[in-house]
Amino acid sequence: MVQTSNSQLAILGGQSVRSTLLPYGRQWIDEADIETVIQTLKSPFLTQGPKIKEFEDSVAQYVGAKYAVSFSNGTAALHGACFAAGLGVGDEVITTPMTFAASANCVRYCGGDVVFADIEPDTYNIDKYKIKSLLTPKTKAIIPVDFTGQPADMDEIMELARERKLVVIEDAAHSLGAEYKGRKVGSIADMTMFSFHPVKHVTTGEGGIITTNSPDLYEKLLLFRSHGITRDKDLLELKNEGDWYYEMHELGFNYRMTDIQAALGSSQLGKLDDFVKRRMEIAKHYTEAFTKNSTIITPFQKPDRESSWHLYIIQFKLNELTAGRKEVFDALRKENIGVNVHYLPVHYHPYYKELGYEKGIAPIAEALYEGIISLPLFPAMLDSDIQDVVNAVEKVVGYYRKS
Ligand SMILES: *Cc1c(COP(=O)(O)O)cnc(C)c1O
């Protein structure tokens, strides 16, 4: 049943659009996934077995990269990438403030300094011109984020990096399955990170991966993931020890994924294209519904790339509403729509404030943050769920719209 926009808001005591909460994101696990995991649990290897390489090879093949190194989560993968890039104390790394904190934290893990470049007002992706203006002799790397699933301006960013010999680590946690100028995201930057957290496109529970075409970076990533330990005879300092012998060459971590997770990942990967297709359909439906609404700005897409739609964000024209984002957000939650906000600009977090980052360094991201809401978006959503979201947004925005 279509809810009329003049019915009473749930937050004011009216009936909610839905009786149960629709989350903003959720995994889709089927019987085949469960069977694969059970088989692995019955196999000799729960970790460091054959499922890891199988999963890594499938991801590398899917994105068109030569190598892939899996990690216990996407954040660990970013840490690995910063290590492999050789980041250290005093190095500067440019990233966007409109992202999850991990995109910047990975720089801090290595002792580097984060430099926030503001975003484009239409795509909300990092602005290549801002990157250029922030380059210094200390700049060592750039971490663009494919925000919401739409690839950043990778050609221009790669060109800047080549001129200055910088390393580019693409945070593609949102963009597995996305395309940039006809190529899948995953082989464009020096290293590309994907996350397999349950709200991302495919899941391993927790998990992450770095894809790369560089054999040198590949070796460094492998070393870092497993304590910095090597058994490679070519690399060992003492070459005549027995087979038991290994050496630790770097201060690495145990950031390994288990075979249980990798098996789930391989099974999930087979469904990725269908998942992305469904995400695109849902996004299209939202855009068609909301472009008619003059108080809502729908996501802008550049024509030479295809988003894989991790998030669908609507921006409110706050001067056309009688309420702020908080009221609209609270009202939508009361309608049982699991809306969210992505993201608090990273430099607003107390940890970064403490380091000296101030409000005003990224005015476009800061202004955007005041007026955005992420709508539920996951492949298992039913058409009726999509309609509930549309009805609830129209109902709430209709109420708060200025005459
Ligand atoms: C999810 C996410 C990460 C981190 O991934 P985890 O697997 O949760 O550690 C990093 N960057 C962005 C933009 C993300 O959305």
PDB file of N, CA and C in Angstrom, residues 119-179:
ATOM      1  N   ILE A 119      36.809  17.290  -1.269  1.00  0.00           N
ATOM      2  CA  ILE A 119      36.131  16.470  -2.280  1.00  0.00           C
ATOM      3  C   ILE A 119      35.505  17.312  -3.377  1.00  0.00           C
ATOM      4  N   GLU A 120      35.097  16.639  -4.455  1.00  0.00           N
ATOM      5  CA  GLU A 120      34.327  17.281  -5.514  1.00  0.00           C
ATOM      6  C   GLU A 120      32.893  17.450  -5.010  1.00  0.00           C
ATOM      7  N   PRO A 121      32.263  18.577  -5.317  1.00  0.00           N
ATOM      8  CA  PRO A 121      30.904  18.784  -4.794  1.00  0.00           C
ATOM      9  C   PRO A 121      29.868  17.866  -5.431  1.00  0.00           C
ATOM     10  N   ASP A 122      30.154  17.307  -6.597  1.00  0.00           N
ATOM     11  CA  ASP A 122      29.117  16.472  -7.236  1.00  0.00           C
ATOM     12  C   ASP A 122      29.282  14.972  -6.957  1.00  0.00           C
ATOM     13  N   THR A 123      30.511  14.430  -7.130  1.00  0.00           N
ATOM     14  CA  THR A 123      30.691  12.985  -6.911  1.00  0.00           C
ATOM     15  C   THR A 123      31.022  12.647  -5.456  1.00  0.00           C
ATOM     16  N   TYR A 124      31.460  13.648  -4.697  1.00  0.00           N
ATOM     17  CA  TYR A 124      31.917  13.485  -3.307  1.00  0.00           C
ATOM     18  C   TYR A 124      33.245  12.717  -3.233  1.00  0.00           C
ATOM     19  N   ASN A 125      33.871  12.484  -4.378  1.00  0.00           N
ATOM     20  CA  ASN A 125      35.182  11.835  -4.408  1.00  0.00           C
ATOM     21  C   ASN A 125      36.288  12.873  -4.238  1.00  0.00           C
ATOM     22  N   ILE A 126      37.467  12.423  -3.866  1.00  0.00           N
ATOM     23  CA  ILE A 126      38.611  13.310  -3.675  1.00  0.00           C
ATOM     24  C   ILE A 126      38.844  14.131  -4.945  1.00  0.00           C
ATOM     25  N   ASP A 127      39.158  15.412  -4.752  1.00  0.00           N
ATOM     26  CA  ASP A 127      39.316  16.347  -5.863  1.00  0.00           C
ATOM     27  C   ASP A 127      40.774  16.349  -6.335  1.00  0.00           C
ATOM     28  N   LYS A 128      40.982  15.958  -7.583  1.00  0.00           N
ATOM     29  CA  LYS A 128      42.358  15.848  -8.100  1.00  0.00           C
ATOM     30  C   LYS A 128      43.109  17.176  -8.059  1.00  0.00           C
ATOM     31  N   TYR A 129      42.389  18.290  -8.232  1.00  0.00           N
ATOM     32  CA  TYR A 129      43.067  19.594  -8.187  1.00  0.00           C
ATOM     33  C   TYR A 129      43.532  19.928  -6.770  1.00  0.00           C
ATOM     34  N   LYS A 130      42.713  19.514  -5.791  1.00  0.00           N
ATOM     35  CA  LYS A 130      43.088  19.732  -4.391  1.00  0.00           C
ATOM     36  C   LYS A 130      44.315  18.883  -4.051  1.00  0.00           C
ATOM     37  N   ILE A 131      44.352  17.660  -4.585  1.00  0.00           N
ATOM     38  CA  ILE A 131      45.523  16.801  -4.338  1.00  0.00           C
ATOM     39  C   ILE A 131      46.771  17.533  -4.817  1.00  0.00           C
ATOM     40  N   LYS A 132      46.680  18.030  -6.050  1.00  0.00           N
ATOM     41  CA  LYS A 132      47.830  18.697  -6.668  1.00  0.00           C
ATOM     42  C   LYS A 132      48.323  19.866  -5.818  1.00  0.00           C
ATOM     43  N   SER A 133      47.375  20.631  -5.274  1.00  0.00           N
ATOM     44  CA  SER A 133      47.748  21.809  -4.498  1.00  0.00           C
ATOM     45  C   SER A 133      48.366  21.449  -3.146  1.00  0.00           C
ATOM     46  N   LEU A 134      48.203  20.206  -2.719  1.00  0.00           N
ATOM     47  CA  LEU A 134      48.706  19.805  -1.402  1.00  0.00           C
ATOM     48  C   LEU A 134      50.008  19.000  -1.470  1.00  0.00           C
ATOM     49  N   LEU A 135      50.495  18.754  -2.690  1.00  0.00           N
ATOM     50  CA  LEU A 135      51.742  17.996  -2.830  1.00  0.00           C
ATOM     51  C   LEU A 135      52.914  18.789  -2.253  1.00  0.00           C
ATOM     52  N   THR A 136      53.780  18.099  -1.517  1.00  0.00           N
ATOM     53  CA  THR A 136      55.012  18.716  -1.014  1.00  0.00           C
ATOM     54  C   THR A 136      56.147  17.717  -1.250  1.00  0.00           C
ATOM     55  N   PRO A 137      57.379  18.139  -1.006  1.00  0.00           N
ATOM     56  CA  PRO A 137      58.474  17.170  -1.164  1.00  0.00           C
ATOM     57  C   PRO A 137      58.335  15.960  -0.232  1.00  0.00           C
ATOM     58  N   LYS A 138      57.529  16.104   0.814  1.00  0.00           N
ATOM     59  CA  LYS A 138      57.352  14.989   1.754  1.00  0.00           C
ATOM     60  C   LYS A 138      56.264  14.014   1.333  1.00  0.00           C
ATOM     61  N   THR A 139      55.462  14.398   0.323  1.00  0.00           N
ATOM     62  CA  THR A 139      54.362  13.524  -0.090  1.00  0.00           C
ATOM     63  C   THR A 139      54.925  12.212  -0.630  1.00  0.00           C
ATOM     64  N   LYS A 140      54.395  11.116  -0.105  1.00  0.00           N
ATOM     65  CA  LYS A 140      54.919   9.808  -0.503  1.00  0.00           C
ATOM     66  C   LYS A 140      53.852   8.948  -1.187  1.00  0.00           C
ATOM     67  N   ALA A 141      52.592   9.194  -0.831  1.00  0.00           N
ATOM     68  CA  ALA A 141      51.522   8.352  -1.383  1.00  0.00           C
ATOM     69  C   ALA A 141      50.207   9.112  -1.438  1.00  0.00           C
ATOM     70  N   ILE A 142      49.292   8.565  -2.239  1.00  0.00           N
ATOM     71  CA  ILE A 142      47.927   9.094  -2.314  1.00  0.00           C
ATOM     72  C   ILE A 142      46.992   7.913  -2.072  1.00  0.00           C
ATOM     73  N   ILE A 143      45.981   8.140  -1.243  1.00  0.00           N
ATOM     74  CA  ILE A 143      44.983   7.082  -1.005  1.00  0.00           C
ATOM     75  C   ILE A 143      43.609   7.607  -1.425  1.00  0.00           C
ATOM     76  N   PRO A 144      43.280   7.483  -2.723  1.00  0.00           N
ATOM     77  CA  PRO A 144      41.932   7.866  -3.143  1.00  0.00           C
ATOM     78  C   PRO A 144      40.934   6.785  -2.694  1.00  0.00           C
ATOM     79  N   VAL A 145      39.723   7.207  -2.418  1.00  0.00           N
ATOM     80  CA  VAL A 145      38.658   6.275  -2.016  1.00  0.00           C
ATOM     81  C   VAL A 145      37.569   6.340  -3.081  1.00  0.00           C
ATOM     82  N   ASP A 146      37.123   5.192  -3.547  1.00  0.00           N
ATOM     83  CA  ASP A 146      36.031   5.175  -4.534  1.00  0.00           C
ATOM     84  C   ASP A 146      34.717   5.279  -3.766  1.00  0.00           C
ATOM     85  N   PHE A 147      34.403   6.488  -3.369  1.00  0.00           N
ATOM     86  CA  PHE A 147      33.317   6.728  -2.428  1.00  0.00           C
ATOM     87  C   PHE A 147      31.961   6.276  -2.968  1.00  0.00           C
ATOM     88  N   THR A 148      31.277   5.513  -2.174  1.00  0.00           N
ATOM     89  CA  THR A 148      29.955   4.900  -2.446  1.00  0.00           C
ATOM     90  C   THR A 148      30.011   3.819  -3.547  1.00  0.00           C
ATOM     91  N   GLY A 149      31.165   3.668  -4.205  1.00  0.00           N
ATOM     92  CA  GLY A 149      31.287   2.663  -5.269  1.00  0.00           C
ATOM     93  C   GLY A 149      31.668   3.258  -6.604  1.00  0.00           C
ATOM     94  N   GLN A 150      31.666   4.599  -6.692  1.00  0.00           N
ATOM     95  CA  GLN A 150      32.057   5.269  -7.941  1.00  0.00           C
ATOM     96  C   GLN A 150      33.563   5.539  -7.932  1.00  0.00           C
ATOM     97  N   PRO A 151      34.293   4.986  -8.915  1.00  0.00           N
ATOM     98  CA  PRO A 151      35.738   5.197  -8.925  1.00  0.00           C
ATOM     99  C   PRO A 151      36.114   6.683  -8.955  1.00  0.00           C
ATOM    100  N   ALA A 152      37.194   7.007  -8.240  1.00  0.00           N
ATOM    101  CA  ALA A 152      37.747   8.358  -8.257  1.00  0.00           C
ATOM    102  C   ALA A 152      38.399   8.619  -9.620  1.00  0.00           C
ATOM    103  N   ASP A 153      38.911   9.834  -9.828  1.00  0.00           N
ATOM    104  CA  ASP A 153      39.547  10.189 -11.111  1.00  0.00           C
ATOM    105  C   ASP A 153      40.927   9.544 -11.208  1.00  0.00           C
ATOM    106  N   MET A 154      40.934   8.233 -11.426  1.00  0.00           N
ATOM    107  CA  MET A 154      42.174   7.479 -11.299  1.00  0.00           C
ATOM    108  C   MET A 154      43.236   7.843 -12.342  1.00  0.00           C
ATOM    109  N   ASP A 155      42.841   8.117 -13.581  1.00  0.00           N
ATOM    110  CA  ASP A 155      43.846   8.446 -14.605  1.00  0.00           C
ATOM    111  C   ASP A 155      44.662   9.665 -14.191  1.00  0.00           C
ATOM    112  N   GLU A 156      43.965  10.702 -13.771  1.00  0.00           N
ATOM    113  CA  GLU A 156      44.653  11.938 -13.394  1.00  0.00           C
ATOM    114  C   GLU A 156      45.483  11.735 -12.127  1.00  0.00           C
ATOM    115  N   ILE A 157      44.942  10.964 -11.192  1.00  0.00           N
ATOM    116  CA  ILE A 157      45.668  10.708  -9.950  1.00  0.00           C
ATOM    117  C   ILE A 157      46.929   9.877 -10.231  1.00  0.00           C
ATOM    118  N   MET A 158      46.802   8.888 -11.096  1.00  0.00           N
ATOM    119  CA  MET A 158      47.969   8.065 -11.441  1.00  0.00           C
ATOM    120  C   MET A 158      49.026   8.895 -12.172  1.00  0.00           C
ATOM    121  N   GLU A 159      48.556   9.815 -13.015  1.00  0.00           N
ATOM    122  CA  GLU A 159      49.495  10.658 -13.760  1.00  0.00           C
ATOM    123  C   GLU A 159      50.287  11.559 -12.800  1.00  0.00           C
ATOM    124  N   LEU A 160      49.565  12.174 -11.868  1.00  0.00           N
ATOM    125  CA  LEU A 160      50.227  12.996 -10.842  1.00  0.00           C
ATOM    126  C   LEU A 160      51.269  12.171 -10.085  1.00  0.00           C
ATOM    127  N   ALA A 161      50.873  10.957  -9.730  1.00  0.00           N
ATOM    128  CA  ALA A 161      51.748  10.083  -8.941  1.00  0.00           C
ATOM    129  C   ALA A 161      52.994   9.682  -9.733  1.00  0.00           C
ATOM    130  N   ARG A 162      52.825   9.403 -11.016  1.00  0.00           N
ATOM    131  CA  ARG A 162      53.958   8.996 -11.852  1.00  0.00           C
ATOM    132  C   ARG A 162      54.987  10.123 -11.945  1.00  0.00           C
ATOM    133  N   GLU A 163      54.467  11.354 -12.148  1.00  0.00           N
ATOM    134  CA  GLU A 163      55.366  12.510 -12.249  1.00  0.00           C
ATOM    135  C   GLU A 163      56.215  12.674 -11.000  1.00  0.00           C
ATOM    136  N   ARG A 164      55.596  12.401  -9.840  1.00  0.00           N
ATOM    137  CA  ARG A 164      56.264  12.649  -8.558  1.00  0.00           C
ATOM    138  C   ARG A 164      56.799  11.396  -7.897  1.00  0.00           C
ATOM    139  N   LYS A 165      56.666  10.266  -8.576  1.00  0.00           N
ATOM    140  CA  LYS A 165      57.079   8.973  -8.014  1.00  0.00           C
ATOM    141  C   LYS A 165      56.393   8.671  -6.680  1.00  0.00           C
ATOM    142  N   LEU A 166      55.101   8.855  -6.664  1.00  0.00           N
ATOM    143  CA  LEU A 166      54.309   8.553  -5.469  1.00  0.00           C
ATOM    144  C   LEU A 166      53.624   7.195  -5.651  1.00  0.00           C
ATOM    145  N   VAL A 167      53.296   6.581  -4.533  1.00  0.00           N
ATOM    146  CA  VAL A 167      52.570   5.310  -4.581  1.00  0.00           C
ATOM    147  C   VAL A 167      51.074   5.610  -4.431  1.00  0.00           C
ATOM    148  N   VAL A 168      50.256   4.962  -5.245  1.00  0.00           N
ATOM    149  CA  VAL A 168      48.807   5.141  -5.123  1.00  0.00           C
ATOM    150  C   VAL A 168      48.180   3.858  -4.579  1.00  0.00           C
ATOM    151  N   ILE A 169      47.499   4.024  -3.443  1.00  0.00           N
ATOM    152  CA  ILE A 169      46.764   2.918  -2.829  1.00  0.00           C
ATOM    153  C   ILE A 169      45.294   3.266  -2.941  1.00  0.00           C
ATOM    154  N   GLU A 170      44.576   2.538  -3.777  1.00  0.00           N
ATOM    155  CA  GLU A 170      43.153   2.846  -3.984  1.00  0.00           C
ATOM    156  C   GLU A 170      42.340   2.116  -2.917  1.00  0.00           C
ATOM    157  N   ASP A 171      41.632   2.881  -2.103  1.00  0.00           N
ATOM    158  CA  ASP A 171      40.723   2.271  -1.134  1.00  0.00           C
ATOM    159  C   ASP A 171      39.433   1.972  -1.885  1.00  0.00           C
ATOM    160  N   ALA A 172      39.297   0.709  -2.288  1.00  0.00           N
ATOM    161  CA  ALA A 172      38.147   0.283  -3.092  1.00  0.00           C
ATOM    162  C   ALA A 172      37.192  -0.570  -2.262  1.00  0.00           C
ATOM    163  N   ALA A 173      37.150  -0.271  -0.959  1.00  0.00           N
ATOM    164  CA  ALA A 173      36.232  -1.002  -0.064  1.00  0.00           C
ATOM    165  C   ALA A 173      34.787  -0.884  -0.547  1.00  0.00           C
ATOM    166  N   HIS A 174      34.487   0.209  -1.265  1.00  0.00           N
ATOM    167  CA  HIS A 174      33.117   0.421  -1.749  1.00  0.00           C
ATOM    168  C   HIS A 174      32.917  -0.023  -3.189  1.00  0.00           C
ATOM    169  N   SER A 175      34.006  -0.393  -3.886  1.00  0.00           N
ATOM    170  CA  SER A 175      33.879  -0.446  -5.349  1.00  0.00           C
ATOM    171  C   SER A 175      34.281  -1.766  -5.987  1.00  0.00           C
ATOM    172  N   LEU A 176      34.168  -2.866  -5.244  1.00  0.00           N
ATOM    173  CA  LEU A 176      34.396  -4.169  -5.885  1.00  0.00           C
ATOM    174  C   LEU A 176      33.327  -4.354  -6.965  1.00  0.00           C
ATOM    175  N   GLY A 177      33.765  -4.671  -8.174  1.00  0.00           N
ATOM    176  CA  GLY A 177      32.816  -4.850  -9.274  1.00  0.00           C
ATOM    177  C   GLY A 177      32.552  -3.585 -10.073  1.00  0.00           C
ATOM    178  N   ALA A 178      33.079  -2.443  -9.600  1.00  0.00           N
ATOM    179  CA  ALA A 178      32.879  -1.193 -10.328  1.00  0.00           C
ATOM    180  C   ALA A 178      33.826  -1.124 -11.529  1.00  0.00           C
ATOM    181  N   GLU A 179      33.473  -0.272 -12.495  1.00  0.00           N
ATOM    182  CA  GLU A 179      34.325  -0.124 -13.681  1.00  0.00           C
ATOM    183  C   GLU A 179      34.735   1.326 -13.885  1.00  0.00           C
TER     184      GLU A 179
END
